[in-house]
Amino acid sequence: SRSWANGGRVQVPSGVQVGDVLNDRAVIWSRADRPARMWLEVAATESFRNAVRLRGPAALPESDFTAKFDLQGLPHGERIFCRVSFEALDGAVGTSEPLLCQFQMPALRRRDVRFLWSGDVCGQGWGINPDLGGMRIFETMRALEPDFFIHCGDTIYADGPLQASVILPDGSVWEN
């Protein structure tokens, strides 16, 4: 039986993706857990002031409940903010929690493009230390405002379990 057969709010198990960004358009893609209508709110500000609400396609069984919207007429060089939600087609249950995404539209003129790359993280004795603010490197990378981020490598090493804490040479303790 389907998880939604007994009711409950529409779920969006695969998040929201943005792709095929061209001069004035981008494709917004997402997936619901049941037949549902995609809705988008699009704005040029993070506060969603003056947002435009757009009716997207239906996510149906023949597309594995996926829906994609070809968002056209976007301004060059601007950051676009989008909220995606799904409304059950049977009308019995309200909309899903909205998912947020943002992306940068290409500029008309040539400009430098910033790529960030990272490799393996978390493992070989070292994990996320919440006392230090988690994985601070990701905040440092975000602050650089990259155009692209590529993570190439493992996010964990399952064959090398982490200890809850590690005593460092200076006697302090690293908490994983």
PDB file of C-alpha atoms in Angstrom:
ATOM      1  CA  SER A   1       0.000   0.000   0.000  1.00  0.00           C
ATOM      2  CA  ARG A   2       1.094   3.550  -0.658  1.00  0.00           C
ATOM      3  CA  SER A   3       2.157   5.739   2.278  1.00  0.00           C
ATOM      4  CA  TRP A   4      -0.376   8.349   1.187  1.00  0.00           C
ATOM      5  CA  ALA A   5      -3.299   5.956   0.889  1.00  0.00           C
ATOM      6  CA  ASN A   6      -4.200   6.601   4.521  1.00  0.00           C
ATOM      7  CA  GLY A   7      -4.003  10.386   4.219  1.00  0.00           C
ATOM      8  CA  GLY A   8      -1.376  12.815   5.391  1.00  0.00           C
ATOM      9  CA  ARG A   9       0.313  15.787   3.827  1.00  0.00           C
ATOM     10  CA  VAL A  10       1.929  15.467   0.392  1.00  0.00           C
ATOM     11  CA  GLN A  11       5.628  14.643   0.805  1.00  0.00           C
ATOM     12  CA  VAL A  12       8.460  15.715  -1.496  1.00  0.00           C
ATOM     13  CA  PRO A  13      11.032  12.921  -1.040  1.00  0.00           C
ATOM     14  CA  SER A  14      13.574  14.004  -3.657  1.00  0.00           C
ATOM     15  CA  GLY A  15      13.936  17.681  -2.855  1.00  0.00           C
ATOM     16  CA  VAL A  16      13.991  20.277  -5.607  1.00  0.00           C
ATOM     17  CA  GLN A  17      16.541  20.509  -8.415  1.00  0.00           C
ATOM     18  CA  VAL A  18      17.441  23.322 -10.804  1.00  0.00           C
ATOM     19  CA  GLY A  19      19.066  22.636 -14.139  1.00  0.00           C
ATOM     20  CA  ASP A  20      19.448  23.609 -17.772  1.00  0.00           C
ATOM     21  CA  VAL A  21      20.044  27.239 -16.824  1.00  0.00           C
ATOM     22  CA  LEU A  22      20.313  29.243 -20.041  1.00  0.00           C
ATOM     23  CA  ASN A  23      20.276  32.987 -20.826  1.00  0.00           C
ATOM     24  CA  ASP A  24      16.691  33.560 -19.681  1.00  0.00           C
ATOM     25  CA  ARG A  25      15.371  30.240 -18.440  1.00  0.00           C
ATOM     26  CA  ALA A  26      15.895  27.342 -16.053  1.00  0.00           C
ATOM     27  CA  VAL A  27      14.158  24.036 -15.426  1.00  0.00           C
ATOM     28  CA  ILE A  28      12.822  23.405 -11.921  1.00  0.00           C
ATOM     29  CA  TRP A  29      12.309  19.711 -11.135  1.00  0.00           C
ATOM     30  CA  SER A  30      10.807  17.924  -8.162  1.00  0.00           C
ATOM     31  CA  ARG A  31       8.891  14.788  -7.192  1.00  0.00           C
ATOM     32  CA  ALA A  32       5.846  14.215  -4.987  1.00  0.00           C
ATOM     33  CA  ASP A  33       4.855  10.986  -3.241  1.00  0.00           C
ATOM     34  CA  ARG A  34       1.419  10.854  -4.940  1.00  0.00           C
ATOM     35  CA  PRO A  35      -0.542  12.497  -7.755  1.00  0.00           C
ATOM     36  CA  ALA A  36      -0.154  16.214  -7.091  1.00  0.00           C
ATOM     37  CA  ARG A  37       0.001  19.619  -8.767  1.00  0.00           C
ATOM     38  CA  MET A  38       3.330  21.464  -8.658  1.00  0.00           C
ATOM     39  CA  TRP A  39       3.174  25.129  -7.620  1.00  0.00           C
ATOM     40  CA  LEU A  40       6.057  27.595  -7.806  1.00  0.00           C
ATOM     41  CA  GLU A  41       6.638  30.975  -6.233  1.00  0.00           C
ATOM     42  CA  VAL A  42       9.422  32.879  -7.971  1.00  0.00           C
ATOM     43  CA  ALA A  43      11.064  36.105  -6.825  1.00  0.00           C
ATOM     44  CA  ALA A  44      14.166  38.234  -7.284  1.00  0.00           C
ATOM     45  CA  THR A  45      14.578  38.667  -3.516  1.00  0.00           C
ATOM     46  CA  GLU A  46      15.096  36.227  -0.680  1.00  0.00           C
ATOM     47  CA  SER A  47      12.137  37.782   1.156  1.00  0.00           C
ATOM     48  CA  PHE A  48       9.901  36.767  -1.790  1.00  0.00           C
ATOM     49  CA  ARG A  49       8.632  40.325  -2.059  1.00  0.00           C
ATOM     50  CA  ASN A  50       6.624  40.683  -5.286  1.00  0.00           C
ATOM     51  CA  ALA A  51       6.807  36.925  -5.883  1.00  0.00           C
ATOM     52  CA  VAL A  52       4.967  35.455  -8.840  1.00  0.00           C
ATOM     53  CA  ARG A  53       2.903  32.307  -8.202  1.00  0.00           C
ATOM     54  CA  LEU A  54       2.895  29.835 -11.094  1.00  0.00           C
ATOM     55  CA  ARG A  55       0.794  26.732 -11.649  1.00  0.00           C
ATOM     56  CA  GLY A  56       3.050  23.880 -12.611  1.00  0.00           C
ATOM     57  CA  PRO A  57       2.324  20.513 -14.169  1.00  0.00           C
ATOM     58  CA  ALA A  58       0.757  17.528 -12.477  1.00  0.00           C
ATOM     59  CA  ALA A  59       3.053  14.893 -11.011  1.00  0.00           C
ATOM     60  CA  LEU A  60       1.451  11.637 -12.133  1.00  0.00           C
ATOM     61  CA  PRO A  61       2.196   7.894 -11.829  1.00  0.00           C
ATOM     62  CA  GLU A  62       3.376   7.670 -15.460  1.00  0.00           C
ATOM     63  CA  SER A  63       6.211  10.115 -14.620  1.00  0.00           C
ATOM     64  CA  ASP A  64       6.907   8.471 -11.230  1.00  0.00           C
ATOM     65  CA  PHE A  65       5.221  11.521  -9.661  1.00  0.00           C
ATOM     66  CA  THR A  66       7.887  13.870 -11.031  1.00  0.00           C
ATOM     67  CA  ALA A  67       7.113  17.297 -12.415  1.00  0.00           C
ATOM     68  CA  LYS A  68       9.325  19.831 -14.134  1.00  0.00           C
ATOM     69  CA  PHE A  69       8.661  23.435 -15.011  1.00  0.00           C
ATOM     70  CA  ASP A  70      10.513  25.340 -17.740  1.00  0.00           C
ATOM     71  CA  LEU A  71      10.733  28.739 -16.082  1.00  0.00           C
ATOM     72  CA  GLN A  72      11.184  31.338 -18.842  1.00  0.00           C
ATOM     73  CA  GLY A  73      11.725  35.093 -19.081  1.00  0.00           C
ATOM     74  CA  LEU A  74      14.187  35.287 -16.190  1.00  0.00           C
ATOM     75  CA  PRO A  75      16.432  38.369 -15.843  1.00  0.00           C
ATOM     76  CA  HIS A  76      20.088  38.105 -16.873  1.00  0.00           C
ATOM     77  CA  GLY A  77      22.691  38.067 -14.135  1.00  0.00           C
ATOM     78  CA  GLU A  78      20.191  37.955 -11.266  1.00  0.00           C
ATOM     79  CA  ARG A  79      19.856  35.523  -8.385  1.00  0.00           C
ATOM     80  CA  ILE A  80      16.456  33.821  -8.531  1.00  0.00           C
ATOM     81  CA  PHE A  81      14.628  32.525  -5.452  1.00  0.00           C
ATOM     82  CA  CYS A  82      11.995  29.829  -5.783  1.00  0.00           C
ATOM     83  CA  ARG A  83       9.588  27.960  -3.498  1.00  0.00           C
ATOM     84  CA  VAL A  84       8.141  24.696  -4.779  1.00  0.00           C
ATOM     85  CA  SER A  85       5.162  22.935  -3.257  1.00  0.00           C
ATOM     86  CA  PHE A  86       2.709  20.244  -4.300  1.00  0.00           C
ATOM     87  CA  GLU A  87      -1.059  20.133  -3.862  1.00  0.00           C
ATOM     88  CA  ALA A  88      -2.739  16.712  -3.779  1.00  0.00           C
ATOM     89  CA  LEU A  89      -4.889  16.184  -6.876  1.00  0.00           C
ATOM     90  CA  ASP A  90      -7.598  14.382  -4.918  1.00  0.00           C
ATOM     91  CA  GLY A  91      -8.248  17.572  -2.936  1.00  0.00           C
ATOM     92  CA  ALA A  92      -8.361  15.630   0.326  1.00  0.00           C
ATOM     93  CA  VAL A  93      -5.113  16.913   1.819  1.00  0.00           C
ATOM     94  CA  GLY A  94      -3.412  20.325   1.780  1.00  0.00           C
ATOM     95  CA  THR A  95      -0.159  21.262   0.107  1.00  0.00           C
ATOM     96  CA  SER A  96       3.287  19.977   0.953  1.00  0.00           C
ATOM     97  CA  GLU A  97       5.823  21.938   2.918  1.00  0.00           C
ATOM     98  CA  PRO A  98       7.410  24.396   0.476  1.00  0.00           C
ATOM     99  CA  LEU A  99      10.962  23.638  -0.605  1.00  0.00           C
ATOM    100  CA  LEU A 100      13.329  26.510  -1.262  1.00  0.00           C
ATOM    101  CA  CYS A 101      15.928  26.814  -3.967  1.00  0.00           C
ATOM    102  CA  GLN A 102      17.978  29.595  -5.468  1.00  0.00           C
ATOM    103  CA  PHE A 103      20.187  29.889  -8.490  1.00  0.00           C
ATOM    104  CA  GLN A 104      22.178  32.452 -10.418  1.00  0.00           C
ATOM    105  CA  MET A 105      21.223  33.454 -13.931  1.00  0.00           C
ATOM    106  CA  PRO A 106      24.092  33.948 -16.384  1.00  0.00           C
ATOM    107  CA  ALA A 107      25.174  37.502 -17.139  1.00  0.00           C
ATOM    108  CA  LEU A 108      25.057  38.887 -20.664  1.00  0.00           C
ATOM    109  CA  ARG A 109      28.713  39.904 -20.508  1.00  0.00           C
ATOM    110  CA  ARG A 110      31.648  37.630 -19.905  1.00  0.00           C
ATOM    111  CA  ARG A 111      32.786  37.401 -16.307  1.00  0.00           C
ATOM    112  CA  ASP A 112      34.969  35.231 -14.165  1.00  0.00           C
ATOM    113  CA  VAL A 113      33.303  32.067 -12.914  1.00  0.00           C
ATOM    114  CA  ARG A 114      34.211  30.647  -9.521  1.00  0.00           C
ATOM    115  CA  PHE A 115      34.369  26.868  -9.086  1.00  0.00           C
ATOM    116  CA  LEU A 116      34.856  25.201  -5.722  1.00  0.00           C
ATOM    117  CA  TRP A 117      35.887  21.593  -5.427  1.00  0.00           C
ATOM    118  CA  SER A 118      36.146  19.349  -2.422  1.00  0.00           C
ATOM    119  CA  GLY A 119      36.991  15.757  -1.887  1.00  0.00           C
ATOM    120  CA  ASP A 120      36.592  13.232   0.871  1.00  0.00           C
ATOM    121  CA  VAL A 121      35.155  14.407   4.184  1.00  0.00           C
ATOM    122  CA  CYS A 122      34.478  12.727   7.535  1.00  0.00           C
ATOM    123  CA  GLY A 123      36.520   9.696   8.273  1.00  0.00           C
ATOM    124  CA  GLN A 124      39.770   8.171   9.345  1.00  0.00           C
ATOM    125  CA  GLY A 125      39.054   9.217  12.928  1.00  0.00           C
ATOM    126  CA  TRP A 126      37.697  12.697  12.271  1.00  0.00           C
ATOM    127  CA  GLY A 127      34.059  13.710  12.029  1.00  0.00           C
ATOM    128  CA  ILE A 128      31.928  16.755  12.609  1.00  0.00           C
ATOM    129  CA  ASN A 129      32.870  18.504  15.841  1.00  0.00           C
ATOM    130  CA  PRO A 130      29.764  20.429  16.996  1.00  0.00           C
ATOM    131  CA  ASP A 131      31.865  22.360  19.554  1.00  0.00           C
ATOM    132  CA  LEU A 132      33.615  24.024  16.611  1.00  0.00           C
ATOM    133  CA  GLY A 133      30.462  24.754  14.660  1.00  0.00           C
ATOM    134  CA  GLY A 134      30.325  21.540  12.658  1.00  0.00           C
ATOM    135  CA  MET A 135      32.175  21.372   9.358  1.00  0.00           C
ATOM    136  CA  ARG A 136      33.319  24.961   9.169  1.00  0.00           C
ATOM    137  CA  ILE A 137      34.914  24.490   5.768  1.00  0.00           C
ATOM    138  CA  PHE A 138      31.474  24.404   4.137  1.00  0.00           C
ATOM    139  CA  GLU A 139      30.546  27.804   5.597  1.00  0.00           C
ATOM    140  CA  THR A 140      33.892  29.156   4.401  1.00  0.00           C
ATOM    141  CA  MET A 141      33.188  27.812   0.914  1.00  0.00           C
ATOM    142  CA  ARG A 142      29.624  29.197   0.902  1.00  0.00           C
ATOM    143  CA  ALA A 143      30.913  32.639   1.878  1.00  0.00           C
ATOM    144  CA  LEU A 144      33.060  32.645  -1.278  1.00  0.00           C
ATOM    145  CA  GLU A 145      29.807  32.666  -3.312  1.00  0.00           C
ATOM    146  CA  PRO A 146      30.821  30.046  -5.859  1.00  0.00           C
ATOM    147  CA  ASP A 147      29.040  29.682  -9.172  1.00  0.00           C
ATOM    148  CA  PHE A 148      29.571  25.914  -9.010  1.00  0.00           C
ATOM    149  CA  PHE A 149      30.438  23.491  -6.250  1.00  0.00           C
ATOM    150  CA  ILE A 150      31.650  20.002  -7.036  1.00  0.00           C
ATOM    151  CA  HIS A 151      32.029  17.418  -4.305  1.00  0.00           C
ATOM    152  CA  CYS A 152      34.077  14.516  -5.575  1.00  0.00           C
ATOM    153  CA  GLY A 153      34.657  11.720  -3.148  1.00  0.00           C
ATOM    154  CA  ASP A 154      33.334   9.992  -0.099  1.00  0.00           C
ATOM    155  CA  THR A 155      31.204  11.734   2.496  1.00  0.00           C
ATOM    156  CA  ILE A 156      31.874   8.964   5.012  1.00  0.00           C
ATOM    157  CA  TYR A 157      34.221   6.044   5.484  1.00  0.00           C
ATOM    158  CA  ALA A 158      32.003   3.211   6.664  1.00  0.00           C
ATOM    159  CA  ASP A 159      34.960   0.871   7.036  1.00  0.00           C
ATOM    160  CA  GLY A 160      36.586   3.158   9.615  1.00  0.00           C
ATOM    161  CA  PRO A 161      34.018   3.930  12.331  1.00  0.00           C
ATOM    162  CA  LEU A 162      34.526   7.136  14.314  1.00  0.00           C
ATOM    163  CA  GLN A 163      35.154   7.132  18.029  1.00  0.00           C
ATOM    164  CA  ALA A 164      32.875   9.433  20.040  1.00  0.00           C
ATOM    165  CA  SER A 165      35.925  11.481  21.058  1.00  0.00           C
ATOM    166  CA  VAL A 166      39.651  11.667  20.310  1.00  0.00           C
ATOM    167  CA  ILE A 167      42.284  12.982  22.727  1.00  0.00           C
ATOM    168  CA  LEU A 168      44.564  15.397  20.862  1.00  0.00           C
ATOM    169  CA  PRO A 169      48.340  15.714  21.473  1.00  0.00           C
ATOM    170  CA  ASP A 170      47.792  18.889  23.534  1.00  0.00           C
ATOM    171  CA  GLY A 171      45.348  17.041  25.822  1.00  0.00           C
ATOM    172  CA  SER A 172      42.209  18.690  24.437  1.00  0.00           C
ATOM    173  CA  VAL A 173      39.366  16.490  23.182  1.00  0.00           C
ATOM    174  CA  TRP A 174      37.925  16.347  19.671  1.00  0.00           C
ATOM    175  CA  GLU A 175      34.243  15.367  19.773  1.00  0.00           C
ATOM    176  CA  ASN A 176      32.846  13.505  16.779  1.00  0.00           C
TER     177      ASN A 176
END
